[in-house]
Coordinates of N, CA and C in Angstrom, one line a residue:
M1 N 0.8 -1.2 0.0 CA 0.0 0.0 0.0 C 0.9 1.2 0.0
E2 N 0.5 2.2 -0.8 CA 1.1 3.5 -0.8 C 0.1 4.6 -0.6
T3 N 0.3 5.7 0.0 CA -0.6 6.8 0.2 C 0.0 8.1 -0.2
T4 N -0.8 9.1 -0.5 CA -0.3 10.4 -0.9 C 0.0 11.2 0.3
S5 N 0.7 12.3 0.1 CA 1.0 13.2 1.2 C -0.1 14.2 1.4
N6 N -0.9 14.4 0.4 CA -2.1 15.2 0.5 C -3.2 14.6 -0.3
R7 N -4.4 15.3 -0.3 CA -5.5 14.7 -1.0 C -5.9 15.6 -2.2
E8 N -5.0 16.0 -3.1 CA -5.3 16.9 -4.2 C -5.4 16.2 -5.5
G9 N -5.1 14.9 -5.6 CA -5.2 14.2 -6.9 C -6.4 13.3 -7.0
I10 N -6.4 12.5 -8.0 CA -7.5 11.5 -8.2 C -7.5 10.5 -7.1
F11 N -6.3 10.0 -6.8 CA -6.1 8.9 -5.8 C -5.5 9.4 -4.5
D12 N -5.9 8.8 -3.5 CA -5.3 9.0 -2.1 C -4.3 7.9 -1.8
G13 N -4.3 6.9 -2.6 CA -3.4 5.8 -2.4 C -3.5 4.8 -3.5
A14 N -2.7 3.7 -3.3 CA -2.7 2.5 -4.2 C -2.5 1.3 -3.4
W15 N -3.1 0.2 -3.9 CA -3.0 -1.1 -3.3 C -2.7 -2.2 -4.3
W16 N -1.8 -3.1 -4.0 CA -1.5 -4.2 -4.8 C -1.8 -5.5 -4.1
P17 N -3.0 -6.0 -4.2 CA -3.2 -7.3 -3.6 C -2.5 -8.4 -4.4
R18 N -2.1 -9.5 -3.7 CA -1.4 -10.5 -4.4 C -2.2 -11.7 -4.9
S19 N -3.5 -11.7 -4.6 CA -4.4 -12.7 -5.2 C -5.8 -12.1 -5.3
R20 N -6.7 -12.9 -5.9 CA -8.1 -12.5 -6.1 C -9.0 -13.0 -4.9
D21 N -8.4 -13.4 -3.8 CA -9.1 -13.9 -2.6 C -9.3 -12.7 -1.6
I22 N -10.5 -12.1 -1.7 CA -10.7 -10.9 -0.8 C -10.5 -11.2 0.6
A23 N -10.9 -12.4 1.1 CA -10.9 -12.6 2.5 C -9.4 -12.8 3.0
S24 N -8.5 -13.1 2.1 CA -7.1 -13.2 2.6 C -6.4 -11.9 2.3
Q25 N -6.8 -11.0 1.4 CA -6.1 -9.8 1.1 C -6.6 -8.6 1.8
L26 N -7.9 -8.4 2.0 CA -8.4 -7.2 2.6 C -8.0 -7.0 4.1
P27 N -7.9 -8.0 4.9 CA -7.6 -7.7 6.4 C -6.3 -7.0 6.6
R28 N -5.3 -7.3 5.9 CA -4.0 -6.6 6.1 C -4.1 -5.1 5.6
L29 N -4.9 -4.9 4.5 CA -5.1 -3.5 4.1 C -5.9 -2.8 5.1
I30 N -7.0 -3.4 5.6 CA -7.8 -2.6 6.6 C -7.0 -2.3 7.8
D31 N -6.2 -3.3 8.3 CA -5.4 -3.0 9.5 C -4.4 -1.8 9.2
A32 N -3.8 -1.8 8.0 CA -2.9 -0.6 7.7 C -3.7 0.7 7.6
L33 N -4.9 0.6 7.0 CA -5.7 1.8 6.9 C -6.2 2.4 8.2
V34 N -6.6 1.4 9.1 CA -7.0 1.8 10.4 C -5.9 2.5 11.2
A35 N -4.7 2.0 11.0 CA -3.5 2.6 11.7 C -3.3 4.0 11.2
R36 N -3.6 4.3 10.0 CA -3.3 5.6 9.4 C -4.5 6.5 9.4
L37 N -5.7 5.9 9.3 CA -6.9 6.8 9.1 C -7.9 6.7 10.2
G38 N -7.8 5.7 11.0 CA -8.8 5.5 12.0 C -9.9 4.4 11.5
P39 N -10.9 4.2 12.2 CA -11.9 3.1 11.8 C -12.4 3.3 10.4
I40 N -12.5 2.2 9.7 CA -13.0 2.1 8.3 C -14.4 1.5 8.4
A41 N -15.4 2.2 7.8 CA -16.8 1.8 7.8 C -17.1 0.8 6.7
R42 N -16.6 1.1 5.5 CA -16.9 0.4 4.3 C -15.9 0.5 3.2
I43 N -15.9 -0.5 2.3 CA -15.0 -0.5 1.2 C -15.9 -0.7 -0.1
G44 N -15.6 0.0 -1.1 CA -16.2 -0.2 -2.4 C -15.3 -0.8 -3.4
L45 N -15.6 -2.0 -4.0 CA -14.7 -2.7 -4.9 C -15.5 -3.2 -6.1
D46 N -14.7 -3.5 -7.1 CA -15.2 -4.0 -8.4 C -15.4 -5.5 -8.2
A47 N -16.6 -6.1 -8.4 CA -16.8 -7.5 -8.2 C -16.1 -8.3 -9.2
S48 N -15.8 -7.9 -10.4 CA -15.1 -8.7 -11.4 C -13.7 -8.9 -11.1
A49 N -13.1 -8.2 -10.2 CA -11.7 -8.3 -9.8 C -11.4 -9.4 -8.7
W50 N -12.5 -9.9 -8.2 CA -12.3 -10.9 -7.0 C -13.1 -12.2 -7.3
D51 N -12.6 -13.2 -6.6 CA -13.2 -14.5 -6.7 C -14.5 -14.6 -6.0
D52 N -14.7 -14.0 -4.9 CA -15.9 -14.0 -4.0 C -16.3 -12.6 -3.8
A53 N -17.5 -12.4 -3.4 CA -18.0 -11.0 -3.1 C -18.9 -11.0 -1.9
P54 N -18.3 -11.2 -0.7 CA -19.0 -11.2 0.6 C -19.6 -9.8 0.8
G55 N -20.6 -9.6 1.5 CA -21.2 -8.3 1.9 C -20.5 -7.6 3.0
H56 N -19.7 -8.4 3.8 CA -18.9 -7.8 4.8 C -17.8 -8.8 5.3
L57 N -16.8 -8.3 6.0 CA -15.8 -9.1 6.6 C -15.7 -8.5 8.0
V58 N -15.4 -9.4 9.0 CA -15.1 -9.0 10.3 C -13.5 -9.0 10.4
I59 N -13.0 -7.7 10.6 CA -11.6 -7.5 10.6 C -11.2 -6.8 11.9
G60 N -10.3 -7.4 12.7 CA -9.9 -6.7 13.9 C -11.0 -6.5 14.9
G61 N -12.0 -7.4 14.9 CA -13.2 -7.3 15.7 C -14.2 -6.3 15.3
R62 N -14.0 -5.7 14.1 CA -15.0 -4.8 13.6 C -15.5 -5.3 12.3
T63 N -16.8 -5.0 12.0 CA -17.4 -5.4 10.7 C -17.2 -4.3 9.7
V64 N -16.6 -4.7 8.6 CA -16.4 -3.7 7.5 C -17.3 -4.1 6.4
R65 N -18.2 -3.3 6.0 CA -19.1 -3.5 4.9 C -18.4 -3.4 3.5
I66 N -18.7 -4.3 2.6 CA -18.1 -4.3 1.3 C -19.2 -4.0 0.3
D67 N -19.1 -2.9 -0.4 CA -20.0 -2.6 -1.5 C -19.4 -3.0 -2.8
W68 N -20.2 -3.8 -3.6 CA -19.7 -4.3 -4.9 C -20.3 -3.6 -6.0
S69 N -19.5 -3.4 -7.1 CA -20.0 -2.8 -8.3 C -19.4 -3.6 -9.5
A70 N -19.9 -3.3 -10.7 CA -19.4 -4.0 -11.9 C -18.8 -3.0 -12.8
V71 N -18.1 -2.0 -12.3 CA -17.6 -0.9 -13.2 C -16.3 -1.3 -13.8
D72 N -15.6 -2.2 -13.3 CA -14.2 -2.7 -13.8 C -13.3 -1.5 -14.1
D73 N -13.2 -0.7 -13.0 CA -12.3 0.6 -13.2 C -11.0 0.6 -12.4
S74 N -10.7 -0.6 -11.8 CA -9.4 -0.7 -11.0 C -9.2 0.3 -9.9
T75 N -10.4 0.6 -9.3 CA -10.3 1.5 -8.1 C -11.0 0.9 -6.9
M76 N -10.8 1.5 -5.8 CA -11.4 1.1 -4.6 C -11.8 2.4 -3.8
I77 N -12.9 2.4 -3.2 CA -13.3 3.6 -2.4 C -13.4 3.1 -0.9
V78 N -12.6 3.8 -0.1 CA -12.6 3.5 1.3 C -13.4 4.6 2.1
T79 N -14.3 4.2 2.9 CA -15.1 5.2 3.6 C -14.8 5.1 5.1
R80 N -14.4 6.3 5.6 CA -14.2 6.5 7.1 C -15.3 7.4 7.6
G81 N -15.9 6.9 8.6 CA -17.1 7.7 9.1 C -18.2 7.6 8.2
E82 N -19.0 8.7 8.2 CA -20.2 8.7 7.4 C -19.9 9.2 5.9
Q83 N -19.1 10.2 5.7 CA -18.9 10.8 4.4 C -17.5 11.0 3.9
D84 N -16.5 10.5 4.7 CA -15.1 10.8 4.3 C -14.6 9.7 3.4
H85 N -14.4 9.9 2.1 CA -14.1 8.9 1.2 C -12.6 9.1 0.7
F86 N -11.9 7.9 0.5 CA -10.6 7.9 0.0 C -10.6 7.0 -1.3
S87 N -10.0 7.4 -2.3 CA -9.9 6.7 -3.5 C -8.5 6.0 -3.7
F88 N -8.5 4.7 -4.0 CA -7.3 4.0 -4.2 C -7.3 3.4 -5.6
L89 N -6.1 3.4 -6.2 CA -5.9 2.6 -7.4 C -5.6 1.1 -6.9
V90 N -6.2 0.2 -7.6 CA -6.0 -1.2 -7.3 C -5.2 -1.9 -8.4
I91 N -4.0 -2.4 -8.1 CA -3.1 -3.0 -9.0 C -3.6 -4.5 -9.2
P92 N -3.8 -5.0 -10.3 CA -4.1 -6.4 -10.5 C -3.1 -7.3 -9.9
P93 N -3.5 -8.4 -9.3 CA -2.5 -9.3 -8.6 C -1.5 -9.9 -9.6
Q94 N -1.8 -10.0 -10.8 CA -0.9 -10.7 -11.8 C 0.2 -9.7 -12.2
A95 N 0.2 -8.5 -11.8 CA 1.2 -7.4 -12.3 C 2.6 -7.8 -11.8
G96 N 3.5 -7.5 -12.6 CA 4.9 -7.7 -12.1 C 5.3 -6.7 -11.1
A97 N 6.3 -7.0 -10.3 CA 6.7 -6.1 -9.2 C 7.1 -4.7 -9.7
A98 N 7.9 -4.6 -10.7 CA 8.4 -3.3 -11.2 C 7.2 -2.5 -11.7
A99 N 6.3 -3.1 -12.5 CA 5.2 -2.4 -13.0 C 4.2 -1.9 -11.9
A100 N 4.0 -2.8 -10.9 CA 3.1 -2.5 -9.8 C 3.7 -1.3 -9.0
R101 N 5.0 -1.3 -8.8 CA 5.6 -0.2 -8.0 C 5.5 1.1 -8.8
A102 N 5.7 1.0 -10.1 CA 5.6 2.2 -11.0 C 4.2 2.8 -11.0
A103 N 3.2 1.9 -11.1 CA 1.8 2.3 -11.1 C 1.5 2.9 -9.7
M104 N 1.9 2.3 -8.6 CA 1.6 2.9 -7.3 C 2.3 4.3 -7.2
A105 N 3.5 4.4 -7.6 CA 4.2 5.7 -7.5 C 3.5 6.8 -8.3
M106 N 3.0 6.4 -9.5 CA 2.2 7.4 -10.4 C 1.0 7.8 -9.7
A107 N 0.2 6.8 -9.1 CA -1.1 7.1 -8.5 C -1.0 8.1 -7.3
V108 N 0.1 7.9 -6.5 CA 0.2 8.7 -5.3 C 1.0 10.0 -5.5
Q109 N 1.4 10.4 -6.7 CA 2.0 11.7 -6.9 C 1.0 12.8 -6.5
D110 N 1.5 13.8 -5.8 CA 0.7 14.9 -5.4 C 0.1 15.5 -6.6
G111 N -1.2 15.7 -6.7 CA -1.9 16.4 -7.8 C -2.1 15.5 -9.0
N112 N -1.9 14.2 -8.9 CA -2.1 13.3 -10.0 C -3.5 13.4 -10.5
S113 N -3.6 13.5 -11.9 CA -4.9 13.6 -12.5 C -5.1 12.5 -13.6
T114 N -4.3 11.5 -13.6 CA -4.3 10.4 -14.5 C -5.2 9.3 -14.0
P115 N -6.2 9.0 -14.9 CA -7.2 7.9 -14.5 C -6.5 6.6 -14.3
A116 N -7.1 5.6 -13.6 CA -6.6 4.3 -13.3 C -6.1 3.5 -14.6
E117 N -7.0 3.5 -15.6 CA -6.7 2.8 -16.8 C -5.5 3.3 -17.5
Q118 N -5.3 4.6 -17.5 CA -4.1 5.1 -18.2 C -2.8 4.9 -17.4
I119 N -3.0 4.9 -16.1 CA -1.8 4.6 -15.2 C -1.4 3.1 -15.5
L120 N -2.3 2.2 -15.4 CA -2.0 0.8 -15.6 C -1.4 0.5 -17.0
M121 N -2.1 1.1 -18.0 CA -1.6 0.9 -19.4 C -0.2 1.5 -19.6
G122 N 0.0 2.6 -18.9 CA 1.2 3.4 -19.1 C 2.4 2.6 -18.5
V123 N 2.2 1.7 -17.6 CA 3.3 0.9 -17.1 C 3.3 -0.5 -17.6
G124 N 2.4 -0.8 -18.5 CA 2.3 -2.1 -19.1 C 1.5 -3.2 -18.4
I125 N 0.6 -2.7 -17.5 CA -0.3 -3.7 -16.8 C -1.6 -3.7 -17.6
I126 N -2.0 -4.9 -17.9 CA -3.3 -5.1 -18.5 C -4.1 -6.0 -17.6
P127 N -5.3 -5.4 -17.0 CA -6.0 -6.2 -16.1 C -6.5 -7.5 -16.7
A128 N -6.4 -8.6 -15.9 CA -6.9 -9.9 -16.3 C -8.4 -9.9 -16.4
S129 N -8.9 -10.7 -17.4 CA -10.3 -10.9 -17.5 C -10.8 -11.7 -16.3
P130 N -12.0 -11.5 -15.8 CA -12.5 -12.3 -14.7 C -12.6 -13.7 -15.1
S131 N -12.3 -14.6 -14.1 CA -12.4 -16.0 -14.4 C -13.8 -16.6 -14.3

């Protein structure tokens, strides 16, 4: 996970999960986000990027709601409290390490205005088709 130093660009951070198993990947991210941002109420993810789509997970003794969409836009929305949203670029698990690091660095540049698809394509990452 990488985060920006301010909230002036499209993305507040980037995340590179290592598999399509949301139950194994999301807890570590939530723990890291809680340490930086405080309690997380919900996560918005693209259903096509994951093998399963549970409505919630219990992480660190707290229930985190997961909202699923079918927009296939390589992004994640993290909600803290009622209305405080953070936008993250999600790097596909199959991405190579160098490309993933380059995409995360681009996403978290202060004032970044490049959409997810352009960032990923710019570093040579092509999202995998859902299985």
